[in-house]
Short mmCIF file of C-alpha atoms and ligand atoms in Angstrom, two decimals:
data_model
loop_
_atom_site.label_atom_id
_atom_site.label_comp_id
_atom_site.label_asym_id
_atom_site.label_seq_id
_atom_site.Cartn_x
_atom_site.Cartn_y
_atom_site.Cartn_z
CA MET R 8 -182.29 212.90 27.72
CA THR R 9 -179.86 216.28 27.88
CA GLU R 10 -180.50 218.37 24.84
CA ARG R 11 -177.65 217.90 22.41
CA ILE R 12 -176.60 221.60 21.46
CA ILE R 13 -175.29 222.12 17.79
CA PRO R 14 -171.88 223.39 18.20
CA ILE R 15 -171.85 227.04 16.87
CA ALA R 16 -168.26 226.63 15.29
CA ASP R 17 -169.62 227.56 12.14
CA ALA R 18 -169.85 231.13 13.06
CA ARG R 19 -166.16 231.22 12.89
CA TYR R 20 -166.32 231.11 9.22
CA ASP R 21 -168.69 234.05 8.69
CA ALA R 22 -165.56 236.18 7.40
CA GLY R 23 -165.18 237.86 4.20
CA ILE R 24 -161.74 238.76 2.81
CA PRO R 25 -161.37 242.43 3.12
CA SER R 26 -161.02 244.47 -0.03
CA VAL R 27 -157.69 245.98 -0.77
CA PRO R 28 -157.77 249.73 -1.63
CA ALA R 29 -156.33 250.44 -5.17
CA ARG R 30 -154.45 253.39 -3.90
CA ALA R 31 -151.32 252.59 -1.57
CA TYR R 32 -152.03 253.73 1.97
CA ALA R 33 -149.56 255.11 4.43
CA PRO R 34 -150.39 254.69 7.85
CA ALA R 35 -150.75 258.12 9.81
CA GLY R 36 -150.03 256.69 13.44
CA VAL R 37 -153.62 257.28 14.33
CA LEU R 38 -156.87 255.43 12.82
CA SER R 39 -160.09 256.42 13.92
CA ASP R 40 -163.80 254.88 13.23
CA VAL R 41 -166.82 256.66 12.16
CA ARG R 42 -167.31 257.59 16.09
CA GLY R 43 -163.65 258.86 16.25
CA ARG R 44 -162.53 256.01 18.19
CA ALA R 45 -158.96 255.41 17.35
CA VAL R 46 -157.68 251.87 17.26
CA ARG R 47 -155.28 251.37 20.21
CA ASP R 48 -155.63 248.01 21.87
CA LEU R 49 -155.21 244.91 19.97
CA ARG R 50 -156.40 241.54 21.62
CA ILE R 51 -155.13 238.51 20.15
CA SER R 52 -156.61 234.81 20.64
CA VAL R 53 -153.49 232.62 20.21
CA THR R 54 -155.64 229.58 20.69
CA ASP R 55 -159.13 228.32 20.92
CA ARG R 56 -158.57 225.68 23.37
CA CYS R 57 -158.89 225.87 26.96
CA ASN R 58 -158.25 223.58 29.90
CA PHE R 59 -161.41 225.20 31.86
CA ARG R 60 -165.03 225.11 30.92
CA CYS R 61 -166.23 228.49 32.36
CA SER R 62 -170.26 228.22 32.07
CA TYR R 63 -170.19 232.12 30.75
CA CYS R 64 -167.65 231.38 28.19
CA MET R 65 -167.23 227.82 27.16
CA PRO R 66 -170.16 225.76 28.49
CA ARG R 67 -169.30 222.02 28.74
CA THR R 68 -172.64 221.33 26.93
CA VAL R 69 -171.29 222.94 23.90
CA PHE R 70 -167.65 222.53 24.37
CA GLY R 71 -167.81 218.93 25.17
CA LYS R 72 -165.43 216.13 24.23
CA ASP R 73 -166.69 215.94 20.63
CA TYR R 74 -166.09 219.60 20.01
CA ARG R 75 -163.84 220.34 17.07
CA PHE R 76 -161.28 222.81 17.87
CA LEU R 77 -159.18 224.40 14.99
CA PRO R 78 -156.45 222.31 13.44
CA HIS R 79 -153.04 223.82 14.19
CA THR R 80 -152.42 224.47 10.61
CA SER R 81 -155.26 226.95 10.55
CA LEU R 82 -153.82 229.01 13.19
CA LEU R 83 -151.64 232.08 12.70
CA ARG R 84 -148.05 231.44 13.04
CA PHE R 85 -145.96 233.69 15.24
CA GLU R 86 -144.41 235.31 12.11
CA GLU R 87 -147.77 236.08 10.81
CA ILE R 88 -149.20 237.52 14.15
CA THR R 89 -145.98 239.72 14.47
CA ARG R 90 -146.43 240.94 11.14
CA LEU R 91 -150.06 241.92 11.65
CA VAL R 92 -149.07 243.56 15.13
CA ARG R 93 -146.30 245.72 13.26
CA ILE R 94 -149.11 247.07 10.99
CA PHE R 95 -151.55 247.59 13.70
CA ALA R 96 -148.79 249.62 15.44
CA ALA R 97 -148.13 251.62 12.43
CA HIS R 98 -151.89 252.56 12.71
CA GLY R 99 -151.55 253.68 16.55
CA VAL R 100 -151.86 250.45 18.46
CA GLU R 101 -149.87 250.48 21.67
CA LYS R 102 -151.38 247.73 23.61
CA VAL R 103 -151.35 244.18 22.71
CA ARG R 104 -153.28 241.65 25.06
CA LEU R 105 -152.70 237.89 24.41
CA THR R 106 -155.87 235.72 25.10
CA GLY R 107 -157.65 232.53 24.13
CA GLY R 108 -159.08 230.03 25.20
CA GLU R 109 -156.26 229.80 27.40
CA PRO R 110 -153.27 231.39 25.81
CA LEU R 111 -150.57 229.39 27.86
CA LEU R 112 -151.86 226.25 26.20
CA ARG R 113 -150.31 227.50 22.97
CA ARG R 114 -146.73 226.00 22.77
CA ASN R 115 -143.62 228.39 22.72
CA LEU R 116 -145.84 231.22 23.43
CA GLU R 117 -142.57 232.89 24.81
CA SER R 118 -141.24 233.03 21.44
CA LEU R 119 -144.18 235.05 20.32
CA ILE R 120 -143.95 237.32 23.18
CA GLU R 121 -140.13 237.88 22.31
CA MET R 122 -141.04 238.73 18.64
CA LEU R 123 -143.72 241.18 19.99
CA SER R 124 -141.56 242.82 22.47
CA ALA R 125 -139.43 244.02 19.53
CA VAL R 126 -142.27 245.78 17.91
CA ARG R 127 -142.24 249.52 18.41
CA THR R 128 -145.28 251.91 18.56
CA VAL R 129 -145.38 255.09 16.57
CA ARG R 130 -144.02 256.91 19.55
CA ASP R 131 -140.93 254.56 19.22
CA THR R 132 -141.67 253.07 22.45
CA PRO R 133 -142.26 249.34 23.32
CA LEU R 134 -145.88 247.95 22.95
CA GLU R 135 -147.71 247.32 26.36
CA LEU R 136 -147.76 243.50 26.35
CA THR R 137 -150.13 241.80 28.56
CA LEU R 138 -151.94 238.45 28.94
CA THR R 139 -155.04 237.26 30.29
CA THR R 140 -154.96 233.63 31.76
CA ASN R 141 -156.77 231.27 34.13
CA ALA R 142 -153.54 230.88 35.83
CA SER R 143 -153.63 227.13 35.67
CA LEU R 144 -150.18 226.89 34.16
CA LEU R 145 -149.05 230.38 35.45
CA ALA R 146 -146.83 229.11 38.37
CA ARG R 147 -144.83 227.23 35.98
CA LYS R 148 -144.51 229.80 33.29
CA ALA R 149 -144.34 233.27 35.00
CA ARG R 150 -140.53 233.46 34.92
CA ALA R 151 -139.87 232.51 31.54
CA LEU R 152 -142.96 234.93 30.12
CA LYS R 153 -141.29 237.93 32.20
CA ALA R 154 -137.92 236.89 30.67
CA ALA R 155 -139.31 236.86 27.04
CA GLY R 156 -140.91 240.45 27.67
CA LEU R 157 -144.34 240.20 28.92
CA GLN R 158 -145.17 243.25 31.37
CA ARG R 159 -148.25 242.12 33.17
CA VAL R 160 -150.97 239.45 33.61
CA THR R 161 -154.58 239.55 34.32
CA VAL R 162 -155.94 236.58 35.83
CA SER R 163 -159.48 235.08 35.73
CA LEU R 164 -160.69 233.89 39.22
CA ASP R 165 -164.55 233.82 40.00
CA ALA R 166 -164.56 232.40 43.26
CA LEU R 167 -162.14 231.51 46.47
CA ASP R 168 -164.54 228.75 47.53
CA ASP R 169 -163.53 225.48 45.73
CA ALA R 170 -167.10 224.24 45.22
CA ILE R 171 -168.23 227.50 43.80
CA PHE R 172 -165.19 227.80 41.49
CA ARG R 173 -165.65 224.33 40.32
CA GLU R 174 -169.50 225.29 39.65
CA MET R 175 -168.39 228.20 37.54
CA ASN R 176 -165.70 226.75 35.67
CA SER R 177 -166.69 223.14 35.45
CA VAL R 178 -163.35 221.53 36.09
CA ASP R 179 -161.64 220.04 39.19
CA PHE R 180 -159.00 222.58 39.51
CA PRO R 181 -158.20 223.95 43.01
CA VAL R 182 -158.49 227.55 43.77
CA ALA R 183 -155.01 227.16 45.61
CA ASP R 184 -153.36 226.54 42.27
CA VAL R 185 -154.70 229.72 40.86
CA LEU R 186 -153.44 231.68 43.80
CA ALA R 187 -150.10 230.01 43.52
CA GLY R 188 -150.02 231.25 39.89
CA ILE R 189 -150.81 234.76 41.23
CA ASP R 190 -147.90 234.51 43.55
CA ALA R 191 -145.66 233.37 40.97
CA ALA R 192 -146.54 236.19 38.70
CA ALA R 193 -145.88 238.68 41.43
CA ALA R 194 -142.59 237.07 42.23
CA ALA R 195 -141.58 237.21 38.64
CA GLY R 196 -142.48 241.02 38.36
CA LEU R 197 -145.44 240.67 36.13
CA ALA R 198 -147.25 243.34 37.91
CA PRO R 199 -149.57 245.22 38.53
CA ILE R 200 -151.68 242.13 38.41
CA LYS R 201 -155.53 242.37 37.68
CA ILE R 202 -157.92 239.70 38.94
CA ASN R 203 -161.13 239.42 36.95
CA MET R 204 -164.18 237.92 38.55
CA VAL R 205 -167.38 237.41 36.36
CA VAL R 206 -170.16 237.78 38.79
CA LYS R 207 -173.43 235.62 38.18
CA ARG R 208 -176.47 236.05 40.51
CA GLY R 209 -177.21 232.96 42.51
CA VAL R 210 -174.00 231.39 41.67
CA ASN R 211 -170.84 233.27 43.01
CA ASP R 212 -172.22 236.54 44.07
CA GLY R 213 -172.02 235.37 47.40
CA GLU R 214 -168.14 235.58 46.93
CA ILE R 215 -167.99 239.34 46.20
CA VAL R 216 -167.12 240.67 49.67
CA THR R 217 -164.85 237.63 50.27
CA MET R 218 -162.86 238.28 47.18
CA ALA R 219 -162.68 242.04 48.28
CA ARG R 220 -161.42 240.92 51.67
CA ARG R 221 -158.80 238.60 50.13
CA PHE R 222 -157.16 240.87 47.59
CA ARG R 223 -157.46 244.28 49.67
CA GLY R 224 -154.09 245.36 50.63
CA SER R 225 -152.37 242.89 48.22
CA GLY R 226 -151.34 245.42 45.64
CA HIS R 227 -153.34 243.49 43.05
CA VAL R 228 -156.51 245.14 41.37
CA LEU R 229 -159.82 243.05 41.67
CA ARG R 230 -162.10 243.78 39.11
CA PHE R 231 -165.86 242.55 39.06
CA ILE R 232 -167.16 242.06 35.37
CA GLU R 233 -171.01 242.27 34.84
CA TYR R 234 -171.96 238.77 33.31
CA MET R 235 -172.45 239.37 29.64
CA ASP R 236 -174.47 237.62 26.59
CA VAL R 237 -171.14 237.08 24.95
CA GLY R 238 -171.48 234.38 22.01
CA ALA R 239 -174.63 232.31 21.43
CA SER R 240 -173.88 229.46 23.81
CA ASN R 241 -173.98 230.44 27.55
CA GLY R 242 -177.93 230.73 27.91
CA TRP R 243 -177.69 234.42 29.08
CA ARG R 244 -180.56 235.93 31.19
CA LEU R 245 -180.44 239.46 32.33
CA ASP R 246 -181.62 238.10 35.79
CA ASP R 247 -178.31 236.56 36.30
CA VAL R 248 -176.65 239.86 36.15
CA VAL R 249 -175.44 241.63 39.22
CA PRO R 250 -175.19 245.29 38.27
CA SER R 251 -171.88 247.00 39.24
CA ALA R 252 -173.84 249.48 41.25
CA GLU R 253 -174.87 246.66 43.62
CA VAL R 254 -171.51 245.14 43.75
CA VAL R 255 -169.92 248.44 44.83
CA ARG R 256 -172.64 248.82 47.34
CA ARG R 257 -172.17 245.48 48.97
CA ILE R 258 -168.35 246.00 49.41
CA HIS R 259 -168.83 249.80 50.56
CA GLU R 260 -170.86 248.37 53.38
CA TRP R 261 -167.83 246.36 54.59
CA PHE R 262 -164.99 248.48 53.38
CA PRO R 263 -165.76 252.03 52.35
CA LEU R 264 -165.03 253.08 48.73
CA GLU R 265 -164.29 256.44 47.05
CA PRO R 266 -164.58 256.82 43.09
CA LEU R 267 -161.26 257.25 41.20
CA ALA R 268 -160.97 259.30 38.21
CA GLY R 269 -160.53 257.16 34.77
CA GLY R 270 -156.94 256.40 33.73
CA TYR R 271 -157.03 256.79 30.02
CA PHE R 272 -159.72 256.91 27.13
CA GLY R 273 -160.69 253.46 26.42
CA GLU R 274 -160.22 252.16 29.82
CA VAL R 275 -163.06 249.32 30.37
CA ALA R 276 -163.03 249.50 34.15
CA LYS R 277 -164.65 252.13 36.39
CA ARG R 278 -162.05 252.47 39.40
CA TRP R 279 -162.93 252.83 43.06
CA ARG R 280 -160.20 253.10 45.95
CA TYR R 281 -160.62 251.87 49.40
CA ALA R 282 -161.07 254.77 51.57
CA ASP R 283 -158.65 253.49 54.02
CA GLY R 284 -155.83 253.56 51.20
CA SER R 285 -155.57 249.57 51.14
CA GLY R 286 -156.00 249.63 47.21
CA GLU R 287 -158.28 249.54 44.42
CA ILE R 288 -161.15 247.71 42.71
CA GLY R 289 -162.72 248.02 39.29
CA VAL R 290 -165.98 247.20 37.82
CA ILE R 291 -166.60 246.51 34.05
CA SER R 292 -170.18 247.07 33.25
CA SER R 293 -170.89 246.42 29.80
CA VAL R 294 -174.67 245.52 30.40
CA THR R 295 -175.66 248.39 32.89
CA GLN R 296 -173.19 251.08 31.92
CA PRO R 297 -171.89 250.67 28.43
CA PHE R 298 -168.75 252.07 27.45
CA CYS R 299 -168.88 251.71 23.68
CA ALA R 300 -168.22 255.39 23.06
CA SER R 301 -164.58 255.11 24.02
CA CYS R 302 -164.01 251.29 22.54
CA THR R 303 -160.61 251.35 21.02
CA ARG R 304 -160.20 247.64 20.97
CA ALA R 305 -159.91 245.39 18.00
CA ARG R 306 -159.87 241.53 18.25
CA LEU R 307 -158.08 239.13 16.19
CA SER R 308 -159.11 235.27 16.19
CA THR R 309 -156.44 232.47 16.27
CA GLU R 310 -157.21 232.01 12.65
CA GLY R 311 -156.46 235.62 11.93
CA LYS R 312 -160.00 236.97 11.36
CA LEU R 313 -160.58 240.53 12.49
CA PHE R 314 -163.59 241.32 14.80
CA THR R 315 -164.24 245.10 15.74
CA CYS R 316 -166.56 244.08 18.54
CA LEU R 317 -166.75 241.48 21.26
CA PHE R 318 -170.45 240.92 20.28
CA ALA R 319 -169.76 240.76 16.64
CA THR R 320 -171.66 238.27 14.19
CA ALA R 321 -169.00 238.29 11.58
CA GLY R 322 -165.34 238.85 11.05
CA HIS R 323 -162.66 239.93 8.49
CA ASP R 324 -160.29 237.31 7.20
CA LEU R 325 -156.97 238.99 7.35
CA ARG R 326 -154.99 235.65 7.10
CA ALA R 327 -156.17 235.35 3.52
CA LEU R 328 -154.46 238.57 3.07
CA LEU R 329 -151.37 237.41 4.96
CA ARG R 330 -151.16 234.28 2.93
CA GLY R 331 -152.10 236.01 -0.21
CA ASP R 332 -149.51 237.93 -2.17
CA TYR R 333 -150.33 241.20 -0.50
CA SER R 334 -147.78 243.68 0.65
CA ASP R 335 -147.83 245.30 4.23
CA ASP R 336 -148.89 248.46 2.70
CA GLN R 337 -151.80 246.80 1.04
CA ILE R 338 -152.87 244.99 4.34
CA SER R 339 -152.34 248.28 6.00
CA GLY R 340 -154.74 249.84 3.58
CA ALA R 341 -157.27 247.05 3.80
CA LEU R 342 -157.26 247.36 7.68
CA ALA R 343 -157.75 251.24 7.51
CA HIS R 344 -160.59 250.63 5.10
CA LEU R 345 -162.14 248.39 7.59
CA TRP R 346 -161.87 250.39 10.84
CA GLU R 347 -162.67 253.60 9.49
CA ARG R 348 -166.11 252.13 8.69
CA ARG R 349 -166.42 250.52 12.08
CA ASP R 350 -169.48 251.73 14.15
CA ASP R 351 -170.05 248.93 16.58
CA ARG R 352 -171.90 249.65 19.68
CA TYR R 353 -173.60 246.52 20.74
CA SER R 354 -173.75 247.27 24.51
CA GLU R 355 -175.86 250.55 23.75
CA ILE R 356 -178.21 248.80 21.65
CA ARG R 357 -178.54 245.40 23.59
CA SER R 358 -182.22 244.58 23.76
CA ASP R 359 -184.86 241.81 23.12
CA ALA R 360 -184.09 242.48 19.33
CA THR R 361 -180.35 241.60 19.60
CA ARG R 362 -181.04 238.38 21.84
CA GLY R 363 -180.95 235.85 18.79
CA LEU R 364 -177.93 237.14 17.14
CA ARG R 365 -175.31 234.69 16.37
CA ARG R 366 -172.48 236.38 18.00
CA VAL R 367 -169.06 234.98 17.71
CA GLU R 368 -167.95 232.92 20.93
CA MET R 369 -165.60 234.81 23.12
CA SER R 370 -163.35 231.63 23.54
CA TYR R 371 -162.75 232.05 19.89
CA ILE R 372 -161.86 235.94 20.11
CA GLY R 373 -160.57 236.44 23.48
CA GLY R 374 -162.37 238.65 26.29
S1 SF4 W 16 -169.84 246.09 22.90
FE1 SF4 W 16 -168.47 246.18 21.21
S2 SF4 W 16 -168.08 248.18 20.69
FE2 SF4 W 16 -169.23 248.34 22.79
S3 SF4 W 16 -167.27 248.38 24.22
FE3 SF4 W 16 -167.84 246.16 23.73
S4 SF4 W 16 -166.46 245.55 22.04
FE4 SF4 W 16 -166.61 247.81 22.01
#
């Protein structure tokens, strides 16, 4: 008899309503937390639904056919998302990443992208608008997304071998269609394209060099992500993690690599270039080389709850303020009040003691 795992959707609701400071708060274009990390990067989950069941994010045993996804009425409307993004931008946010679940499942997403592409940063420039997708719908939508104002995409692809791909994602979706989505995105000008591979020992680590060979010289940037203990349902074990140092070593044996300097404060990937000039790769090492010291990311759930860390156990209900009788200045003050007290550094403190924490699911707040 298979063990029935209780859906941990309940964790979605651990979100208090932020307090609104009595004094009006004028955003200063930069908003830093207790560790001096200024909020710069906002990740917005536009749906908690997905058509894949990646074992490290949305295992089928939890997100099965009886799983209750959020009703549409509880999702933030596009106008509400845009209003929040404008408030975040006034505090210095420059980059918005649309995530999910699978963001391309959200109907009329192009309309939201059009609205967001009109928002300006404090430097009076357009926001950097990106999206992370499993590419299952990308071939069909790439041109419309570009036309709406999207600048680039990140595609999740964990293997080139169909059987291994299926094992990682528990869906009968052919790799060829993901590759077609990548080609369509490139043809539409949604570049540079980043390709994210989550590496799990004993499952797809045999594909590391195969993936490097496939995308070397393609102009796309392949990034290897250490398998993480996100959420509370993927059965994470440290033994299943392939440290990034090992990933680099394996590739270097075939295609010599050289370290590249970091691009900007808050960049998650460590960059390496192929010595023969045929491009670069990245490694994202939340487990073995934490990068909390430069974490400038805030995450907004599909229902408008703010999470200040990917491994948070509770959020802050901004939707209640949006749908309450609060002005932008008041919401801006509440946001500042929250962020200024942020001291998240989960990856630095990950240990046996943190194992049992009921972390919010990645599929709910986006990667
Ligand atoms: S663990 Fe939390 S604080 Fe650290 S880098 Fe990840 S999201 Fe940021």
